[in-house]
């Protein structure tokens, strides 16, 4: 009875809406932003439509993530006390109250307010917010949670979580998602053992493989990394989403679910680089990482294979500077995971850890941080917003973008037709040949064959949002 009353109050406080919300044009059309090559200005995804995946994410999944973050802080209370005494407990209370306020703003569709705490990216965020506001044509128009571009709102929420934490010293370096990321790693042990054992076995004979065998192995590691992307924690509202069965044995069964498969392009590109290596000794592959835990292991295994097969000589990784979309990799996660792998009591797993640490020491693996990855901007804005990062990416022979969020930022999260070429949807973002490796967890998808998307919609209405399908989508000269 009591619970029902609470639910009713909550529902009442939610904005009432129809399928087409009253603020008709809202912020979905951004005529001042880069257009597609055909001169088409595309609408961006927003949560204004009640049946959209974006709406359900903002309404259900994000409050759930905030509630979990609050709960995590609660559970660490005694740890904060042991570490910092009373000040730690006070800080925990403050962080919780800031997060509760944030949850309330979201659930009651309050205006999106500027960030207040000084941090490296605060001004850029607030400028972006002003820009969103300038796009509203109503006189009192303020961007709101349910009427703003979905990509912006979601990124903003994670940035506000970070603000709540940095406003609460001495616990200002606490990662509210760390526990769930670590849990994902521990729960995926069996799969991790199988992967590491497979890699180590292969490394012993890799020199003797002929072209075809090498290509087959390359395709296997790519697919392992693709399906590793199923394991993100933001889609499951922060609930555990680990890999309990061995992916290697399922690759054949999963192949029909790859909707765009440009693996051949990746092979041509890298094997040609390898053949020409006399001329340019460095072959650099950049990996824009997504989730920590099992997915990160699949990416590191791929990176190790690229070096061993000489398809690359240097791998550059890019992670997030702050906790992001629950499971995304920060430098702490990256180092923690390699340390755990090294300490494993399984001999092939620990051998991987030792090798990986060595790659880092020797400069064959390089980890980069850049705040751009946790800004709300789509990637075509990178040359203006983060020219240094763009210049860095230009040095790569190939850039692999892992995961769904990166795909949304590559394509601007716009409502492109399914058949629009990927090159066009990138809206001028071409730092180097690039490939998105992503399982579909958001409504956007481009570069499909005519009728392919419609057919899937007819047979499986949710094909775009459940992580069941995947793509290797390449753009660039070969
Ligand atoms: O970890 P990934 O693959 O980037 O997925 C992030 C998830 O977050 C979302 O933005 C939804 O919250 C989806 O796009 C996707 O489900
Ligand atoms: Mn992620």
Coordinates of C-alpha atoms and ligand atoms in Angstrom, one line a residue:
X1 CA 0.0 0.0 0.0
X2 CA 2.7 2.4 1.1
X3 CA 4.9 1.4 -1.9
X4 CA 2.0 2.0 -4.3
X5 CA 1.5 5.5 -2.8
X6 CA 5.1 6.3 -3.4
X7 CA 4.9 5.0 -7.0
X8 CA 1.8 7.2 -7.6
X9 CA 3.5 10.3 -6.3
X10 CA 6.5 9.7 -8.5
X11 CA 4.4 9.1 -11.6
X12 CA 2.5 12.3 -10.8
X13 CA 5.7 14.3 -10.6
X14 CA 6.8 13.0 -14.0
X15 CA 6.1 15.3 -16.9
X16 CA 2.8 14.4 -18.6
X17 CA 3.4 13.8 -22.3
X18 CA 1.9 12.5 -25.5
X19 CA 3.8 10.9 -28.3
X20 CA 4.5 14.3 -29.8
X21 CA 5.4 16.5 -26.9
X22 CA 4.1 20.1 -26.7
X23 CA 7.5 21.7 -27.2
X24 CA 7.3 20.7 -30.8
X25 CA 10.6 21.5 -32.5
X26 CA 12.4 21.3 -29.2
X27 CA 16.2 21.0 -29.6
X28 CA 16.2 18.0 -31.9
X29 CA 17.0 20.0 -35.0
X30 CA 20.4 21.6 -34.9
X31 CA 20.6 23.6 -38.1
X32 CA 23.8 25.4 -37.1
X33 CA 25.8 22.2 -36.7
X34 CA 27.8 20.3 -39.3
X35 CA 25.6 18.9 -42.0
X36 CA 25.9 15.6 -43.8
X37 CA 27.7 15.6 -47.1
X38 CA 24.4 15.7 -48.9
X39 CA 23.6 19.0 -47.1
X40 CA 20.9 17.2 -45.0
X41 CA 20.6 18.5 -41.5
X42 CA 19.6 15.5 -39.4
X43 CA 17.6 15.5 -36.2
X44 CA 19.3 14.1 -33.2
X45 CA 17.9 11.5 -30.9
X46 CA 16.1 12.9 -27.9
X47 CA 14.0 11.4 -25.1
X48 CA 10.9 13.5 -26.1
X49 CA 9.1 10.5 -27.7
X50 CA 7.6 8.3 -25.0
X51 CA 8.1 5.1 -26.9
X52 CA 11.7 5.8 -27.8
X53 CA 14.6 3.9 -26.3
X54 CA 16.1 7.3 -25.3
X55 CA 12.9 8.1 -23.3
X56 CA 13.0 4.8 -21.5
X57 CA 16.7 5.3 -20.7
X58 CA 16.2 8.7 -19.2
X59 CA 13.0 7.7 -17.3
X60 CA 14.0 4.3 -16.0
X61 CA 17.6 3.4 -16.4
X62 CA 19.3 6.6 -15.3
X63 CA 17.4 7.0 -12.0
X64 CA 18.2 3.4 -11.3
X65 CA 21.9 4.1 -11.9
X66 CA 21.8 7.0 -9.5
X67 CA 20.1 5.0 -6.9
X68 CA 22.8 2.4 -7.1
X69 CA 25.5 5.0 -6.8
X70 CA 23.8 6.4 -3.7
X71 CA 23.6 2.9 -2.3
X72 CA 27.2 2.3 -3.0
X73 CA 28.2 5.4 -1.1
X74 CA 26.1 4.2 1.9
X75 CA 27.8 0.9 1.9
X76 CA 31.2 2.5 2.1
X77 CA 30.4 4.7 5.0
X78 CA 32.5 2.8 7.5
X79 CA 35.4 2.6 5.1
X80 CA 35.2 6.4 4.7
X81 CA 35.2 6.7 8.5
X82 CA 38.2 4.5 8.9
X83 CA 40.1 6.4 6.3
X84 CA 39.1 10.0 7.1
X85 CA 37.2 9.9 10.4
X86 CA 34.1 12.2 10.9
X87 CA 35.1 14.2 7.8
X88 CA 34.7 11.1 5.7
X89 CA 31.2 10.5 7.0
X90 CA 30.2 14.1 6.4
X91 CA 31.5 13.9 2.9
X92 CA 29.5 10.7 2.3
X93 CA 26.4 12.5 3.4
X94 CA 27.1 15.5 1.2
X95 CA 27.7 13.3 -1.9
X96 CA 24.5 11.4 -1.2
X97 CA 22.4 14.5 -0.9
X98 CA 23.9 16.0 -4.1
X99 CA 23.1 12.8 -6.0
X100 CA 19.5 12.7 -4.5
X101 CA 19.0 16.2 -5.7
X102 CA 20.3 15.2 -9.1
X103 CA 17.8 12.3 -9.2
X104 CA 15.0 14.6 -8.3
X105 CA 15.9 17.1 -11.0
X106 CA 15.9 14.4 -13.5
X107 CA 12.7 12.7 -12.5
X108 CA 10.8 16.0 -12.4
X109 CA 12.2 17.2 -15.7
X110 CA 13.8 20.3 -14.2
X111 CA 16.0 22.6 -16.4
X112 CA 19.6 21.4 -16.9
X113 CA 21.7 23.7 -14.7
X114 CA 25.3 24.8 -15.3
X115 CA 28.1 23.0 -13.5
X116 CA 29.4 24.9 -10.5
X117 CA 32.6 23.1 -9.3
X118 CA 35.8 24.3 -11.0
X119 CA 37.4 21.4 -12.9
X120 CA 39.4 21.2 -16.2
X121 CA 36.3 20.9 -18.4
X122 CA 33.7 23.0 -16.5
X123 CA 33.9 26.0 -18.8
X124 CA 33.6 23.9 -21.9
X125 CA 30.6 22.1 -20.4
X126 CA 28.8 25.3 -19.5
X127 CA 29.5 26.8 -23.0
X128 CA 27.9 23.7 -24.5
X129 CA 24.9 24.1 -22.2
X130 CA 24.5 27.7 -23.3
X131 CA 24.8 26.6 -26.9
X132 CA 21.9 24.1 -26.3
X133 CA 19.9 26.9 -24.7
X134 CA 20.5 29.1 -27.7
X135 CA 19.0 26.5 -29.9
X136 CA 15.7 26.7 -28.2
X137 CA 13.4 29.1 -29.8
X138 CA 11.1 29.7 -26.9
X139 CA 11.8 32.9 -24.9
X140 CA 12.0 31.2 -21.5
X141 CA 13.4 28.0 -23.1
X142 CA 15.8 26.0 -20.9
X143 CA 17.2 22.7 -21.9
X144 CA 15.4 20.0 -19.8
X145 CA 16.1 16.4 -19.1
X146 CA 13.3 15.0 -21.3
X147 CA 13.5 17.5 -24.1
X148 CA 17.2 17.8 -24.9
X149 CA 19.4 15.7 -27.1
X150 CA 19.7 12.3 -25.5
X151 CA 23.5 12.1 -25.9
X152 CA 23.9 15.4 -24.2
X153 CA 21.6 14.5 -21.3
X154 CA 23.2 11.2 -20.6
X155 CA 26.7 12.6 -20.7
X156 CA 25.6 15.4 -18.5
X157 CA 24.3 13.0 -15.9
X158 CA 27.6 11.2 -15.6
X159 CA 29.4 14.5 -15.4
X160 CA 27.1 15.7 -12.6
X161 CA 27.8 12.4 -10.7
X162 CA 31.4 13.3 -10.9
X163 CA 30.7 16.8 -9.8
X164 CA 28.9 15.5 -6.7
X165 CA 31.9 13.5 -5.8
X166 CA 34.5 16.2 -6.4
X167 CA 32.4 18.5 -4.3
X168 CA 32.8 16.1 -1.4
X169 CA 36.4 16.0 -0.2
X170 CA 38.1 14.0 1.2
X171 CA 36.2 11.3 -0.7
X172 CA 36.6 13.2 -4.0
X173 CA 38.5 10.4 -5.7
X174 CA 35.9 7.8 -5.0
X175 CA 34.6 5.9 -8.1
X176 CA 31.0 4.9 -7.4
X177 CA 31.1 2.4 -10.3
X178 CA 34.5 0.7 -9.4
X179 CA 32.9 -2.1 -7.4
X180 CA 30.6 -3.2 -10.3
X181 CA 33.5 -3.0 -12.8
X182 CA 35.6 -5.2 -10.7
X183 CA 32.8 -7.6 -10.1
X184 CA 32.3 -8.0 -13.8
X185 CA 36.0 -8.9 -14.1
X186 CA 35.8 -11.5 -11.3
X187 CA 32.6 -13.1 -12.6
X188 CA 34.1 -13.5 -16.0
X189 CA 37.1 -15.5 -14.8
X190 CA 36.3 -18.7 -16.7
X191 CA 36.0 -16.9 -20.0
X192 CA 39.2 -14.9 -19.2
X193 CA 41.1 -18.1 -18.5
X194 CA 39.9 -19.6 -21.8
X195 CA 40.9 -16.5 -23.7
X196 CA 44.3 -16.1 -22.2
X197 CA 45.1 -19.8 -22.6
X198 CA 44.1 -19.6 -26.3
X199 CA 46.3 -16.5 -26.8
X200 CA 49.3 -18.1 -25.1
X201 CA 48.9 -21.3 -27.1
X202 CA 48.8 -19.3 -30.3
X203 CA 51.7 -17.1 -29.5
X204 CA 54.0 -20.2 -29.5
X205 CA 53.2 -21.0 -33.1
X206 CA 52.3 -17.6 -34.5
X207 CA 55.6 -17.3 -36.5
X208 CA 54.8 -20.5 -38.4
X209 CA 51.3 -19.6 -39.5
X210 CA 50.7 -19.0 -43.2
X211 CA 48.8 -15.9 -44.5
X212 CA 45.4 -17.6 -44.4
X213 CA 45.8 -19.0 -40.9
X214 CA 47.0 -15.7 -39.6
X215 CA 44.0 -13.9 -41.2
X216 CA 41.7 -16.5 -39.6
X217 CA 43.2 -15.8 -36.2
X218 CA 42.9 -12.1 -36.7
X219 CA 39.2 -12.4 -37.5
X220 CA 38.7 -14.5 -34.4
X221 CA 40.3 -11.9 -32.1
X222 CA 38.3 -9.1 -33.7
X223 CA 35.1 -11.0 -33.1
X224 CA 36.1 -11.8 -29.5
X225 CA 36.6 -8.0 -29.0
X226 CA 33.2 -7.3 -30.7
X227 CA 31.2 -9.7 -28.5
X228 CA 33.1 -8.5 -25.5
X229 CA 31.1 -5.3 -26.0
X230 CA 27.9 -7.0 -24.9
X231 CA 29.1 -6.7 -21.3
X232 CA 28.5 -3.1 -20.6
X233 CA 26.9 -2.2 -17.3
X234 CA 24.9 0.9 -18.3
X235 CA 22.5 -1.0 -20.4
X236 CA 21.7 -3.3 -17.5
X237 CA 21.2 -0.3 -15.2
X238 CA 24.5 -1.2 -13.4
X239 CA 23.5 -4.8 -12.7
X240 CA 26.0 -7.5 -13.3
X241 CA 26.6 -8.3 -17.0
X242 CA 29.6 -10.6 -17.1
X243 CA 30.8 -13.2 -19.6
X244 CA 30.2 -16.6 -18.1
X245 CA 30.6 -18.8 -21.1
X246 CA 33.6 -19.1 -23.5
X247 CA 33.2 -16.7 -26.4
X248 CA 35.8 -18.5 -28.5
X249 CA 33.5 -21.5 -28.9
X250 CA 30.5 -19.4 -29.8
X251 CA 32.0 -17.3 -32.6
X252 CA 30.5 -19.4 -35.4
X253 CA 27.0 -19.2 -33.9
X254 CA 27.3 -15.5 -33.5
X255 CA 28.5 -14.7 -37.0
X256 CA 25.0 -14.3 -38.5
X257 CA 24.4 -11.5 -36.1
X258 CA 27.1 -9.3 -37.6
X259 CA 25.2 -6.9 -39.7
X260 CA 28.0 -5.0 -41.3
X261 CA 31.2 -7.0 -41.7
X262 CA 34.3 -5.0 -42.9
X263 CA 36.8 -7.3 -41.3
X264 CA 38.3 -8.0 -44.8
X265 CA 39.1 -4.3 -45.1
X266 CA 40.9 -4.3 -41.8
X267 CA 43.0 -7.3 -42.9
X268 CA 43.9 -5.7 -46.2
X269 CA 44.9 -2.5 -44.5
X270 CA 47.1 -4.0 -41.8
X271 CA 48.6 -6.8 -43.9
X272 CA 49.6 -4.3 -46.6
X273 CA 51.2 -2.1 -43.9
X274 CA 53.1 -5.2 -42.7
X275 CA 54.3 -6.0 -46.3
X276 CA 55.6 -2.4 -46.7
X277 CA 57.2 -2.3 -43.2
X278 CA 60.7 -1.8 -44.7
X279 CA 59.6 1.7 -45.7
X280 CA 57.7 2.7 -42.6
X281 CA 58.8 0.7 -39.6
X282 CA 56.0 1.8 -37.3
X283 CA 52.5 0.4 -37.7
X284 CA 50.3 2.1 -35.2
X285 CA 46.8 0.9 -34.2
X286 CA 44.8 3.1 -31.8
X287 CA 42.0 1.6 -29.7
X288 CA 39.5 4.0 -28.3
X289 CA 38.4 1.8 -25.3
X290 CA 35.0 1.3 -24.0
X291 CA 34.2 -0.9 -21.0
X292 CA 36.5 -2.3 -18.3
X293 CA 36.2 -5.9 -17.0
X294 CA 35.7 -8.6 -19.6
X295 CA 35.5 -6.3 -22.6
X296 CA 38.9 -4.7 -21.7
X297 CA 40.4 -8.2 -21.5
X298 CA 39.2 -8.9 -25.1
X299 CA 40.7 -5.7 -26.3
X300 CA 44.0 -6.4 -24.6
X301 CA 44.1 -9.9 -26.0
X302 CA 43.5 -8.4 -29.5
X303 CA 46.2 -5.8 -28.9
X304 CA 48.6 -8.5 -27.9
X305 CA 47.8 -10.6 -31.0
X306 CA 48.3 -7.5 -33.2
X307 CA 51.9 -7.1 -31.9
X308 CA 52.7 -10.9 -32.0
X309 CA 51.5 -11.2 -35.6
X310 CA 53.4 -8.0 -36.6
X311 CA 50.2 -6.5 -38.0
X312 CA 51.0 -3.6 -35.7
X313 CA 54.1 -2.5 -33.8
X314 CA 52.5 0.0 -31.5
X315 CA 49.1 0.1 -29.8
X316 CA 47.7 3.3 -28.3
X317 CA 44.8 3.1 -25.9
X318 CA 42.4 5.9 -25.0
X319 CA 40.4 5.7 -21.8
X320 CA 38.1 8.0 -19.8
X321 CA 39.5 10.6 -17.3
X322 CA 36.4 10.3 -15.0
X323 CA 34.0 7.4 -14.2
X324 CA 31.7 7.2 -17.2
X325 CA 28.6 5.3 -18.4
X326 CA 29.1 3.0 -15.4
X327 CA 31.6 0.5 -16.9
X328 CA 33.9 2.6 -19.1
X329 CA 37.6 2.2 -18.5
X330 CA 39.6 4.8 -16.6
X331 CA 43.4 4.7 -16.1
X332 CA 42.8 3.1 -12.6
X333 CA 40.7 0.3 -14.2
X334 CA 43.3 -0.2 -16.9
X335 CA 46.2 -0.6 -14.4
X336 CA 44.1 -2.5 -11.9
X337 CA 43.0 -5.1 -14.4
X338 CA 46.5 -5.7 -15.7
X339 CA 47.7 -6.1 -12.2
X340 CA 44.9 -8.6 -11.4
X341 CA 45.7 -10.6 -14.6
X342 CA 49.4 -10.7 -13.6
X343 CA 48.5 -11.9 -10.1
X344 CA 46.2 -14.7 -11.3
X345 CA 47.2 -18.1 -10.1
X346 CA 46.4 -19.5 -13.5
X347 CA 49.7 -19.7 -15.4
X348 CA 48.5 -18.6 -18.8
X349 CA 46.5 -15.7 -17.3
X350 CA 49.4 -14.4 -15.3
X351 CA 51.7 -14.9 -18.3
X352 CA 49.4 -12.5 -20.2
X353 CA 49.7 -10.0 -17.3
X354 CA 53.5 -10.1 -17.3
X355 CA 53.6 -9.7 -21.1
X356 CA 51.1 -6.8 -21.0
X357 CA 53.1 -5.0 -18.3
X358 CA 56.2 -5.4 -20.4
X359 CA 54.5 -4.0 -23.5
X360 CA 53.7 -0.9 -21.4
X361 CA 57.3 -0.6 -20.0
X362 CA 58.8 -1.0 -23.5
X363 CA 56.4 1.6 -25.0
X364 CA 54.8 -0.8 -27.3
X365 CA 51.5 -0.1 -25.5
X366 CA 50.7 3.5 -24.7
X367 CA 47.8 4.7 -22.6
X368 CA 46.4 8.2 -23.2
X369 CA 44.0 10.3 -21.2
X370 CA 42.0 13.2 -22.8
X371 CA 39.0 15.0 -21.4
X372 CA 37.4 15.2 -24.8
X373 CA 36.1 11.6 -24.4
X374 CA 34.0 12.7 -21.5
X375 CA 32.6 15.9 -23.1
X376 CA 29.1 15.8 -24.8
X377 CA 30.5 16.7 -28.2
X378 CA 30.2 14.5 -31.2
X379 CA 33.5 13.5 -32.8
X380 CA 33.2 15.7 -35.8
X381 CA 33.7 18.6 -33.4
X382 CA 37.1 17.2 -32.3
X383 CA 39.3 19.3 -34.6
X384 CA 37.8 22.5 -33.0
X385 CA 37.4 21.3 -29.4
X386 CA 40.4 19.1 -29.0
X387 CA 42.9 19.7 -31.9
X388 CA 45.7 18.1 -30.0
X389 CA 43.8 14.8 -29.7
X390 CA 42.8 15.0 -33.4
X391 CA 46.4 15.4 -34.3
X392 CA 47.3 12.4 -32.2
X393 CA 44.7 10.2 -33.9
X394 CA 46.0 11.3 -37.3
X395 CA 49.2 9.4 -36.5
X396 CA 47.4 6.1 -36.5
X397 CA 47.3 3.7 -39.4
X398 CA 44.0 2.4 -38.1
X399 CA 41.7 3.6 -35.2
X400 CA 39.3 1.1 -33.6
X401 CA 36.4 2.7 -31.8
X402 CA 34.9 0.2 -29.3
X403 CA 31.3 0.2 -28.3
X404 CA 28.0 1.8 -28.6
X405 CA 28.6 5.3 -27.1
X406 CA 31.5 5.8 -29.5
X407 CA 29.3 4.9 -32.4
X408 CA 26.7 7.4 -31.3
X409 CA 29.4 10.1 -31.1
X410 CA 30.9 9.1 -34.4
X411 CA 27.5 9.5 -36.1
X412 CA 26.3 12.5 -34.0
X413 CA 23.5 10.4 -32.6
X414 CA 21.4 11.7 -35.5
X415 CA 18.3 10.0 -37.0
X416 CA 20.1 8.9 -40.2
X417 CA 18.4 6.6 -42.6
X418 CA 19.7 3.0 -42.3
X419 CA 21.2 3.2 -45.8
X420 CA 23.2 6.5 -45.4
X421 CA 26.9 5.7 -46.0
X422 CA 29.0 5.6 -42.8
X423 CA 31.4 8.1 -44.4
X424 CA 28.6 10.6 -44.7
X425 CA 27.3 10.0 -41.2
X426 CA 30.8 10.8 -39.8
X427 CA 30.2 14.4 -41.0
X428 CA 33.8 15.2 -41.8
X429 CA 35.5 13.2 -39.0
X430 CA 38.3 11.4 -40.9
X431 CA 41.5 11.6 -38.8
X432 CA 42.7 8.2 -40.2
X433 CA 41.2 5.0 -41.4
X434 CA 38.8 3.9 -38.7
X435 CA 36.5 1.1 -37.7
X436 CA 33.6 0.9 -35.3
X437 CA 33.4 -2.4 -33.4
X438 CA 30.1 -2.2 -31.6
X439 CA 27.1 -4.3 -30.5
X440 CA 23.9 -2.3 -31.1
X441 CA 22.5 -0.8 -27.9
X442 CA 21.0 2.4 -29.3
X443 CA 18.6 3.2 -32.2
X444 CA 21.2 4.6 -34.6
X445 CA 22.5 2.4 -37.4
X446 CA 23.8 3.5 -40.8
X447 CA 25.4 1.8 -43.8
X448 CA 22.9 -1.0 -44.1
X449 CA 21.8 -2.6 -47.4
X450 CA 18.5 -1.3 -48.8
X451 CA 15.7 -3.0 -46.9
X452 CA 17.9 -4.7 -44.3
X453 CA 16.9 -2.4 -41.5
X454 CA 13.2 -2.6 -42.4
X455 CA 13.3 -6.4 -42.5
X456 CA 14.9 -6.6 -39.1
X457 CA 12.4 -4.2 -37.7
X458 CA 9.5 -6.3 -39.0
X459 CA 10.9 -9.5 -37.5
X460 CA 12.5 -8.2 -34.3
X461 CA 11.3 -4.7 -33.2
X462 CA 14.1 -4.4 -30.6
X463 CA 17.0 -5.5 -32.8
X464 CA 18.8 -2.2 -32.3
X465 CA 18.9 -1.9 -28.6
X466 CA 19.7 -5.3 -27.0
X467 CA 23.3 -5.9 -27.8
X468 CA 22.4 -9.0 -29.9
X469 CA 23.7 -7.6 -33.2
X470 CA 27.1 -6.3 -34.0
X471 CA 29.1 -4.4 -36.6
X472 CA 32.6 -3.9 -38.0
X473 CA 32.1 -0.7 -39.9
X474 CA 35.1 0.7 -41.7
X475 CA 35.8 4.1 -43.2
X476 CA 38.9 5.1 -45.0
X477 CA 41.1 4.5 -48.0
X478 CA 42.7 1.1 -48.1
Ligands
LIG1 O1 29.3 0.6 -23.3 P1 28.7 1.0 -24.6 O2 28.7 -0.1 -25.6 O3 29.2 2.3 -25.1 O4 27.1 1.2 -24.3 C1 26.7 2.3 -23.6 C2 25.2 2.2 -23.4 O5 24.7 3.3 -22.9 C3 23.7 3.8 -23.7 O6 24.1 5.1 -24.1 C4 22.4 3.8 -23.0 O7 22.5 4.2 -21.7 C5 23.5 3.0 -24.9 O8 23.9 3.6 -26.1 C6 24.4 1.8 -24.6 O9 23.5 0.9 -24.1
LIG2 MN1 30.5 1.8 -22.1

